[in-house]
Short mmCIF file of C-alpha atoms in Angstrom, two decimals:
data_model
loop_
_atom_site.label_atom_id
_atom_site.label_comp_id
_atom_site.label_asym_id
_atom_site.label_seq_id
_atom_site.Cartn_x
_atom_site.Cartn_y
_atom_site.Cartn_z
CA MET A 1 19.94 161.48 -137.07
CA LYS A 2 17.04 159.23 -137.42
CA LEU A 3 15.91 156.47 -139.77
CA PRO A 4 13.30 153.37 -140.31
CA ARG A 5 13.46 151.51 -137.57
CA HIS A 6 13.16 148.32 -139.76
CA ARG A 7 16.82 149.62 -141.66
CA ILE A 8 18.13 150.51 -138.23
CA THR A 9 17.44 146.72 -136.58
CA ALA A 10 19.11 145.13 -139.83
CA LEU A 11 22.08 147.18 -139.80
CA ALA A 12 22.61 147.08 -136.18
CA LEU A 13 22.21 143.07 -136.19
CA ALA A 14 25.12 143.04 -139.04
CA LEU A 15 27.58 145.11 -136.52
CA GLY A 16 26.35 142.51 -134.09
CA ALA A 17 23.93 144.69 -132.07
CA CYS A 18 21.38 143.19 -129.71
CA ALA A 19 18.13 143.68 -131.32
CA ASP A 20 16.15 144.18 -128.20
CA ASP A 21 18.79 146.50 -126.26
CA PRO A 22 17.41 148.32 -123.23
CA VAL A 23 15.10 151.52 -123.92
CA TYR A 24 14.94 154.29 -121.05
CA LEU A 25 11.32 156.35 -120.70
CA GLU A 26 11.43 158.86 -118.26
CA PRO A 27 8.29 160.62 -116.91
CA ALA A 28 7.04 164.74 -116.77
CA ALA A 29 8.27 164.83 -113.36
CA SER A 30 9.37 163.34 -110.53
CA LEU A 31 7.18 163.33 -107.80
CA GLU A 32 7.13 165.05 -104.74
CA VAL A 33 5.57 165.05 -101.25
CA MET A 34 6.07 167.03 -98.22
CA ALA A 35 6.13 166.32 -94.66
CA GLY A 36 2.62 165.70 -93.79
CA ASP A 37 0.92 165.67 -96.47
CA GLU A 38 -1.93 163.12 -96.67
CA ALA A 39 -2.70 162.90 -100.07
CA PRO A 40 0.13 160.51 -101.91
CA ALA A 41 2.03 162.06 -105.41
CA THR A 42 0.93 160.25 -108.02
CA ALA A 43 2.51 160.57 -112.16
CA GLN A 44 1.60 157.77 -115.20
CA LEU A 45 3.73 157.03 -117.79
CA ILE A 46 2.75 155.18 -120.75
CA LEU A 47 4.35 153.09 -123.13
CA PRO A 48 4.84 154.83 -126.94
CA ILE A 49 3.66 151.80 -128.89
CA ARG A 50 3.53 152.42 -132.29
CA LEU A 51 -0.14 151.88 -134.13
CA GLU A 52 -0.93 147.78 -135.31
CA ARG A 53 -0.33 147.33 -139.01
CA GLU A 54 -2.22 145.26 -140.94
CA VAL A 55 -0.46 141.80 -140.85
CA GLU A 56 -0.90 142.31 -136.96
CA ALA A 57 -4.01 143.06 -136.66
CA THR A 58 -5.63 140.58 -138.98
CA ASP A 59 -3.22 137.88 -137.22
CA ARG A 60 -4.77 139.21 -134.20
CA ALA A 61 -8.57 139.15 -134.91
CA THR A 62 -7.87 135.52 -136.16
CA ARG A 63 -6.58 133.93 -132.98
CA THR A 64 -8.59 135.46 -131.32
CA ALA A 65 -11.19 133.81 -133.36
CA GLU A 66 -9.76 130.15 -132.31
CA LEU A 67 -9.35 131.20 -128.47
CA GLY A 68 -12.75 132.81 -128.93
CA ILE A 69 -11.09 135.13 -126.12
CA GLN A 70 -9.37 138.69 -126.41
CA VAL A 71 -5.52 138.56 -127.89
CA PRO A 72 -3.73 141.74 -126.61
CA TYR A 73 -1.83 143.93 -129.38
CA VAL A 74 0.93 143.83 -126.65
CA THR A 75 1.46 140.57 -125.36
CA ARG A 76 3.22 139.59 -122.21
CA ASP A 77 6.62 138.39 -124.65
CA ASP A 78 6.69 141.50 -126.26
CA LEU A 79 8.35 143.53 -123.44
CA ASP A 80 10.54 142.61 -120.59
CA LEU A 81 9.98 146.25 -118.45
CA SER A 82 11.88 147.10 -115.34
CA LEU A 83 10.80 150.14 -113.24
CA GLU A 84 13.75 151.79 -111.56
CA TRP A 85 13.69 154.53 -108.78
CA THR A 86 15.68 156.67 -106.61
CA ILE A 87 14.22 158.67 -103.51
CA LYS A 88 15.71 161.28 -101.84
CA ASN A 89 14.63 162.57 -98.53
CA LEU A 90 15.14 166.76 -98.78
CA ASP A 91 14.24 166.14 -94.93
CA PRO A 92 17.04 166.42 -92.61
CA GLU A 93 15.23 163.89 -90.28
CA PRO A 94 15.10 160.17 -91.21
CA GLY A 95 11.74 159.30 -92.90
CA THR A 96 10.31 156.73 -94.10
CA ALA A 97 8.55 155.74 -97.92
CA ARG A 98 5.73 153.93 -99.80
CA ILE A 99 5.67 153.67 -103.13
CA HIS A 100 2.73 152.34 -104.69
CA LEU A 101 2.90 150.26 -108.52
CA ASN A 102 -0.35 150.30 -110.17
CA GLY A 103 -1.27 150.59 -113.82
CA ALA A 104 -3.02 148.84 -116.96
CA ASN A 105 -2.54 146.61 -119.97
CA GLU A 106 -4.64 147.21 -122.82
CA LEU A 107 -7.99 145.98 -121.90
CA PHE A 108 -8.62 147.36 -117.75
CA ALA A 109 -6.57 149.31 -115.26
CA TYR A 110 -6.18 148.42 -112.15
CA VAL A 111 -7.66 150.55 -109.23
CA PRO A 112 -7.11 149.24 -105.83
CA GLY A 113 -10.03 151.37 -104.46
CA ALA A 114 -12.39 150.27 -106.69
CA PHE A 115 -12.69 146.83 -105.34
CA VAL A 116 -13.46 148.77 -101.80
CA THR A 117 -17.71 149.73 -101.64
CA ASP A 118 -18.00 150.05 -97.37
CA PRO A 119 -14.65 151.48 -96.60
CA GLU A 120 -15.24 151.23 -93.06
CA GLU A 121 -15.99 147.37 -93.32
CA GLU A 122 -13.58 146.54 -96.19
CA GLU A 123 -10.07 146.39 -97.12
CA VAL A 124 -8.04 148.54 -100.12
CA PRO A 125 -6.23 145.62 -101.74
CA PRO A 126 -2.79 146.11 -102.56
CA PRO A 127 -1.29 147.68 -105.13
CA LEU A 128 -0.21 145.32 -107.82
CA SER A 129 3.59 145.90 -106.67
CA GLY A 130 5.66 147.77 -103.92
CA ASP A 131 4.23 149.46 -100.84
CA VAL A 132 6.88 148.41 -98.67
CA PRO A 133 8.37 150.50 -96.35
CA LEU A 134 11.62 151.89 -97.66
CA ASP A 135 13.91 154.05 -94.35
CA ILE A 136 15.33 156.83 -96.24
CA PRO A 137 17.59 158.51 -93.74
CA GLY A 138 17.96 161.91 -93.17
CA LEU A 139 19.14 164.52 -95.89
CA GLY A 140 20.45 160.69 -97.71
CA GLU A 141 19.12 159.13 -100.88
CA ARG A 142 17.98 155.53 -101.43
CA ALA A 143 17.84 153.65 -105.25
CA GLY A 144 15.76 150.45 -106.38
CA VAL A 145 13.84 148.65 -108.99
CA PHE A 146 10.97 146.69 -109.54
CA GLN A 147 12.83 144.04 -111.82
CA GLU A 148 11.66 142.20 -115.23
CA ASP A 149 10.21 138.66 -113.42
CA LEU A 150 8.00 141.26 -110.70
CA LEU A 151 6.80 143.65 -113.64
CA ALA A 152 6.27 140.27 -115.41
CA GLU A 153 4.37 138.97 -112.72
CA ALA A 154 2.13 142.31 -112.25
CA SER A 155 1.35 141.85 -115.78
CA LEU A 156 0.20 138.32 -114.77
CA ASP A 157 -1.95 139.21 -111.61
CA LEU A 158 -3.68 142.39 -113.88
CA GLU A 159 -5.16 139.49 -116.03
CA LEU A 160 -5.70 137.20 -113.11
CA ILE A 161 -7.49 140.17 -111.50
CA THR A 162 -9.73 141.25 -114.33
CA ARG A 163 -10.25 138.37 -116.98
CA GLY A 164 -9.43 135.35 -114.74
CA GLY A 165 -11.97 137.00 -111.79
CA GLU A 166 -9.85 136.47 -109.20
CA SER A 167 -9.77 138.29 -105.84
CA PRO A 168 -6.74 141.10 -105.83
CA PHE A 169 -5.84 139.42 -103.01
CA ALA A 170 -5.22 135.42 -103.68
CA ALA A 171 -3.70 137.25 -107.22
CA LEU A 172 -1.35 139.57 -105.46
CA LEU A 173 -0.51 137.57 -102.60
CA ALA A 174 0.98 134.88 -104.26
CA ILE A 175 3.48 133.69 -106.42
CA GLN A 176 1.70 132.29 -110.07
CA GLU A 177 4.19 132.95 -112.18
CA SER A 178 4.02 128.86 -113.39
CA GLN A 179 0.61 129.72 -114.30
CA ARG A 180 -0.01 128.71 -118.01
CA GLU A 181 -3.36 129.60 -118.70
CA ILE A 182 -5.73 131.61 -117.52
CA ALA A 183 -10.17 130.22 -117.68
CA SER A 184 -12.10 133.45 -118.77
CA GLY A 185 -15.64 133.00 -119.48
CA GLY A 186 -15.93 129.58 -120.75
CA ALA A 187 -12.38 130.19 -122.90
CA LEU A 188 -8.59 129.33 -121.74
CA LEU A 189 -6.04 132.61 -122.35
CA PRO A 190 -2.72 130.82 -123.50
CA ARG A 191 0.43 132.25 -121.39
CA ASP A 192 1.36 133.29 -124.52
CA ALA A 193 -1.73 135.72 -125.26
CA PHE A 194 -0.97 137.48 -121.76
CA ALA A 195 -1.48 140.98 -121.44
CA SER A 196 2.01 143.97 -120.80
CA LEU A 197 1.59 146.37 -118.46
CA VAL A 198 1.26 149.53 -120.91
CA ARG A 199 0.64 152.29 -118.83
CA PHE A 200 2.44 152.76 -114.85
CA ASP A 201 0.32 154.32 -112.06
CA LEU A 202 2.81 155.35 -109.11
CA ALA A 203 1.84 156.72 -106.05
CA PHE A 204 4.62 157.96 -103.60
CA VAL A 205 3.50 158.42 -100.01
CA ALA A 206 6.10 159.68 -97.17
CA ASP A 207 6.22 160.96 -94.36
CA ARG A 208 8.87 163.71 -94.92
CA HIS A 209 9.81 165.72 -97.52
CA MET A 210 10.58 163.75 -100.39
CA VAL A 211 11.53 163.23 -104.24
CA LEU A 212 10.71 160.72 -106.37
CA GLU A 213 12.57 160.01 -109.86
CA PHE A 214 12.02 156.87 -112.02
CA THR A 215 13.13 155.33 -115.18
CA VAL A 216 10.60 152.29 -117.32
CA ARG A 217 13.20 150.20 -118.89
CA VAL A 218 12.28 148.04 -121.66
CA ARG A 219 13.41 145.52 -123.83
CA ASP A 220 10.95 145.10 -126.73
CA HIS A 221 11.28 141.69 -128.17
CA ARG A 222 8.57 142.06 -131.15
CA ASP A 223 9.38 142.66 -134.85
CA PRO A 224 9.63 145.03 -136.07
CA PRO A 225 9.38 146.72 -132.57
CA LEU A 226 6.52 147.69 -130.58
CA LEU A 227 8.18 151.10 -128.96
CA HIS A 228 7.72 153.90 -131.33
CA GLU A 229 10.98 154.86 -132.91
CA GLU A 230 10.93 158.33 -131.74
CA LEU A 231 9.25 157.17 -128.20
CA ALA A 232 8.17 160.67 -126.40
CA ASP A 233 8.98 162.67 -129.36
CA ALA A 234 6.69 160.50 -131.17
CA PRO A 235 3.76 162.47 -132.62
CA PRO A 236 0.51 161.08 -131.00
CA GLU A 237 -1.25 160.06 -134.48
CA GLU A 238 1.45 157.60 -134.94
CA LEU A 239 0.91 155.83 -131.71
CA THR A 240 -1.62 153.77 -129.99
CA ALA A 241 -4.15 155.26 -127.70
CA PHE A 242 -5.33 152.96 -125.52
CA ALA A 243 -8.26 153.44 -123.98
CA PRO A 244 -8.68 150.79 -120.67
CA ALA A 245 -11.14 150.69 -118.51
CA ASP A 246 -10.92 151.44 -114.60
CA PHE A 247 -11.45 147.91 -113.86
CA ALA A 248 -14.41 147.28 -111.44
CA PRO A 249 -15.71 143.63 -110.20
CA ALA A 250 -19.19 142.65 -110.39
CA PRO A 251 -21.56 143.52 -107.60
CA ALA A 252 -21.86 140.46 -105.39
CA ALA A 253 -25.18 138.49 -105.71
CA PRO A 254 -27.61 139.69 -102.87
CA MET B 1 50.57 152.69 -123.52
CA LEU B 2 51.23 154.66 -127.17
CA MET B 3 54.18 156.40 -125.57
CA ARG B 4 55.59 153.51 -123.64
CA PHE B 5 56.00 152.02 -126.43
CA LEU B 6 56.96 155.29 -129.16
CA PRO B 7 60.58 155.83 -127.86
CA ALA B 8 61.89 151.65 -128.23
CA LEU B 9 59.98 151.68 -132.19
CA LEU B 10 61.55 154.98 -133.08
CA LEU B 11 64.97 153.70 -131.44
CA LEU B 12 64.27 150.45 -133.68
CA ALA B 13 63.36 152.76 -136.97
CA ALA B 14 66.73 154.92 -135.95
CA SER B 15 69.01 151.91 -135.36
CA PRO B 16 71.28 150.55 -138.51
CA ALA B 17 69.47 147.17 -138.70
CA GLY B 18 66.19 149.05 -138.60
CA ALA B 19 67.29 151.89 -141.04
CA GLU B 20 67.64 148.95 -144.00
CA PRO B 21 64.59 148.46 -145.91
CA ARG B 22 62.64 145.78 -145.11
CA ALA B 23 60.30 143.87 -147.77
CA SER B 24 56.35 144.31 -146.88
CA SER B 25 53.55 143.59 -148.72
CA THR B 26 51.72 145.75 -150.74
CA GLY B 27 48.06 145.18 -151.60
CA PRO B 28 44.44 144.05 -150.01
CA TYR B 29 44.95 144.01 -145.57
CA ALA B 30 43.23 143.10 -143.21
CA GLU B 31 43.55 144.21 -139.57
CA ALA B 32 42.16 143.14 -136.29
CA SER B 33 43.12 146.35 -133.26
CA LEU B 34 42.08 146.39 -129.50
CA GLY B 35 42.33 149.45 -127.40
CA ALA B 36 39.97 151.64 -125.91
CA THR B 37 38.35 155.29 -125.85
CA GLY B 38 37.08 157.56 -123.80
CA PHE B 39 35.03 160.63 -124.29
CA LEU B 40 35.23 164.37 -123.67
CA GLY B 41 33.78 166.97 -122.44
CA ALA B 42 30.73 166.42 -121.61
CA GLY B 43 29.58 163.30 -122.91
CA SER B 44 33.40 162.60 -120.23
CA ARG B 45 30.85 163.28 -117.28
CA HIS B 46 28.31 160.96 -118.67
CA SER B 47 30.78 158.09 -120.01
CA ARG B 48 33.32 155.94 -118.87
CA PRO B 49 36.37 155.06 -121.02
CA GLY B 50 36.00 151.36 -122.10
CA PRO B 51 37.89 149.03 -124.24
CA ALA B 52 37.07 148.92 -128.16
CA PHE B 53 37.78 146.39 -130.29
CA ALA B 54 37.84 146.75 -134.76
CA LEU B 55 38.42 145.22 -137.89
CA ARG B 56 39.78 146.61 -140.93
CA GLY B 57 39.88 145.71 -144.42
CA GLY B 58 40.80 147.41 -147.62
CA LEU B 59 43.63 148.01 -150.16
CA ASP B 60 46.83 149.22 -150.47
CA VAL B 61 46.48 151.61 -153.45
CA PHE B 62 50.40 152.26 -153.40
CA SER B 63 52.89 151.80 -150.64
CA TRP B 64 51.84 155.09 -148.86
CA VAL B 65 47.92 155.12 -149.71
CA SER B 66 45.15 152.68 -148.65
CA LEU B 67 41.91 152.83 -148.65
CA GLY B 68 38.86 150.80 -147.42
CA ALA B 69 36.46 150.47 -144.27
CA ARG B 70 36.27 149.54 -140.20
CA LEU B 71 33.48 147.96 -138.05
CA GLU B 72 34.27 149.12 -134.87
CA MET B 73 32.23 148.28 -131.04
CA GLU B 74 33.10 150.53 -128.66
CA ASN B 75 31.47 149.25 -124.81
CA HIS B 76 31.01 152.01 -122.06
CA ALA B 77 29.04 152.64 -118.84
CA ALA B 78 26.80 155.51 -118.40
CA ASP B 79 26.43 157.52 -115.64
CA VAL B 80 23.74 159.39 -115.26
CA PRO B 81 22.15 160.69 -112.67
CA PRO B 82 20.27 157.26 -110.77
CA PRO B 83 18.18 156.58 -111.80
CA PRO B 84 18.86 154.29 -114.11
CA GLU B 85 22.15 152.72 -112.32
CA GLY B 86 24.88 151.08 -113.44
CA GLU B 87 24.12 150.74 -117.45
CA TYR B 88 26.58 149.73 -120.27
CA PHE B 89 25.56 151.31 -123.66
CA GLN B 90 27.47 150.07 -127.10
CA LEU B 91 28.80 152.17 -129.65
CA TYR B 92 29.07 150.16 -133.19
CA LEU B 93 30.95 152.06 -135.47
CA GLY B 94 31.17 151.36 -139.63
CA ALA B 95 33.01 153.95 -141.68
CA ALA B 96 35.65 154.07 -144.67
CA ASP B 97 38.74 154.91 -143.94
CA ALA B 98 41.67 156.39 -145.88
CA ARG B 99 45.49 156.46 -144.21
CA LEU B 100 48.35 158.33 -145.87
CA GLY B 101 51.92 157.30 -144.44
CA PHE B 102 55.61 156.29 -145.45
CA ARG B 103 58.34 154.05 -143.85
CA VAL B 104 61.75 154.60 -142.68
CA GLY B 105 62.89 151.01 -142.47
CA ARG B 106 60.93 148.51 -140.60
CA VAL B 107 58.64 151.31 -139.02
CA ALA B 108 56.35 153.23 -141.06
CA MET B 109 54.55 156.35 -139.50
CA PHE B 110 51.07 157.37 -141.11
CA ALA B 111 47.71 158.88 -140.50
CA ASP B 112 44.27 157.90 -141.26
CA GLY B 113 40.64 159.64 -141.55
CA SER B 114 37.46 157.91 -141.78
CA LEU B 115 33.90 159.59 -142.73
CA GLY B 116 30.55 156.63 -141.38
CA LEU B 117 27.77 155.98 -139.22
CA ALA B 118 27.54 155.54 -135.46
CA PHE B 119 24.58 153.15 -133.49
CA MET B 120 24.48 153.63 -129.84
CA SER B 121 22.64 150.29 -128.25
CA THR B 122 20.35 152.37 -125.55
CA ASN B 123 18.71 155.44 -125.06
CA VAL B 124 20.47 155.97 -122.01
CA LEU B 125 22.48 159.08 -122.25
CA ALA B 126 19.36 161.17 -123.51
CA LYS B 127 18.61 161.49 -119.73
CA VAL B 128 21.70 163.92 -120.17
CA ASP B 129 20.37 165.42 -123.24
CA LEU B 130 23.43 163.87 -125.21
CA VAL B 131 20.86 162.08 -127.26
CA ASP B 132 17.08 162.47 -127.98
CA PRO B 133 14.85 160.17 -126.61
CA GLY B 134 14.55 158.23 -129.60
CA GLU B 135 18.04 158.85 -131.51
CA ARG B 136 20.30 156.04 -131.88
CA TRP B 137 22.08 157.06 -135.30
CA SER B 138 25.05 159.58 -136.20
CA PRO B 139 27.38 160.78 -138.63
CA LEU B 140 30.85 160.13 -137.46
CA LEU B 141 34.42 161.83 -138.57
CA SER B 142 37.58 160.90 -137.10
CA ALA B 143 40.91 161.75 -137.50
CA GLY B 144 44.43 159.79 -136.34
CA GLY B 145 47.70 157.95 -137.20
CA GLY B 146 49.79 155.52 -135.17
CA VAL B 147 53.30 153.73 -135.83
CA GLU B 148 53.25 150.69 -137.55
CA TYR B 149 56.38 147.92 -137.31
CA GLN B 150 56.64 145.42 -140.10
CA LEU B 151 57.83 141.63 -138.65
CA GLN B 152 60.09 139.59 -140.77
CA ASN B 153 57.60 138.39 -142.40
CA ARG B 154 56.58 140.76 -145.43
CA HIS B 155 52.69 140.06 -144.65
CA TYR B 156 52.51 140.93 -141.05
CA ALA B 157 52.90 144.30 -139.03
CA PHE B 158 51.70 145.60 -135.83
CA GLY B 159 51.65 149.02 -134.75
CA LEU B 160 49.66 151.12 -132.57
CA ALA B 161 47.73 154.05 -133.13
CA GLY B 162 45.10 157.08 -132.03
CA GLN B 163 42.13 158.40 -132.87
CA TRP B 164 40.01 161.24 -132.55
CA MET B 165 36.45 161.06 -133.19
CA VAL B 166 33.52 162.62 -133.83
CA LEU B 167 29.36 162.07 -133.29
CA SER B 168 27.59 165.03 -134.35
CA SER B 169 23.83 163.88 -133.86
CA PHE B 170 25.05 162.73 -130.87
CA ALA B 171 25.51 166.72 -129.21
CA GLY B 172 28.46 166.56 -130.61
CA MET B 173 30.55 163.96 -128.42
CA GLN B 174 33.60 163.58 -129.07
CA SER B 175 36.61 161.03 -128.33
CA VAL B 176 40.05 160.03 -127.95
CA GLY B 177 41.34 156.58 -128.02
CA GLY B 178 44.36 154.13 -128.46
CA ARG B 179 44.63 150.72 -129.92
CA ALA B 180 47.11 148.42 -130.50
CA TYR B 181 46.97 146.30 -133.91
CA LEU B 182 48.02 143.38 -136.20
CA ARG B 183 47.76 144.12 -139.44
CA TYR B 184 48.15 141.48 -142.55
CA THR B 185 49.02 142.14 -146.28
CA TYR B 186 48.43 139.66 -148.45
#
């Protein structure tokens, strides 16, 4: 039984419910790697964001004109995101796995390989989060979480790397949580206009036969909520089709 | 808990003193209850029993029939294949209630039923197909019964009750619960 989200929120509030109770999003499939696989298993999960309302678009356009820099539809303050994962080692021998968490906001996607022009000489920058070696016992499993503060930092780092023009090494290897604004092309992007991740790109590498399952947990603070009420079942025409560009740094001056 | 106190209540009702009619108010009432609820079948495999708190209000149309409404909140730990782990969900219930009963001395016995709506706070049970990904609301139907002890003050009674409930849109999840309550009748 489905009711319009604004009625749900009003009724739920009347009953004492929290308007930003978590919502869980499942990927289409789990990620599986076999022992000896060199290429990582990858998956992408896009948040089912509803279409922008006219009044929201107008407000955003006004603010964009005031600031002189594009204000995103989905800001970091709108969503608290976390990603829970479980790795199962299907091999009797213990092994090591790594999860690389990358993603995109509505403007840019972070692709570490795009920063490397000479693979012989240059090091691939780290992912937005993850890349920690995880020891998994033989036939055992291990669970973990990319917590909300970590993914908020990942959203901020993506803004710093793309619109802020910072080196991914500088942005990702330091904690930037206290950043109040980002200077971008002569304009200042205030903290409440930092874009949120709206897409997760996961890569899973392991030296044994392992399976990674994950769930994205979203607490949506926008009223009305940004997530479409039907989530994965939503008709595509009722979802915002973001088209973030893979960010590539400007070539160095000769 | 109900079984523990039921013999004592029945003894009270059967005793000569208990058989004497005790004055009890009839009219508008309010009731607060605290109890526990657990799911049956597939629901029990994926959620743990949890506390339930309810407020009821209504009117005794006659001494033997009452009509009213209830608001209830339940809290349950989800038990789905990880991830996620350690998550909870709440059920918020709103329903119209009807109650039929009779009184023997200080003790009343009753049967009740209700029809309403339930709201689930998260879609964590979508992982095990008990709800659709965006499903949050379900019609609810419940039925139950209980015993009530009339205190010396004619306005107050306390009781113990049990209830069965079905949530049709949540894959027909069923639950059973018990509650202890205090009832004030104006």
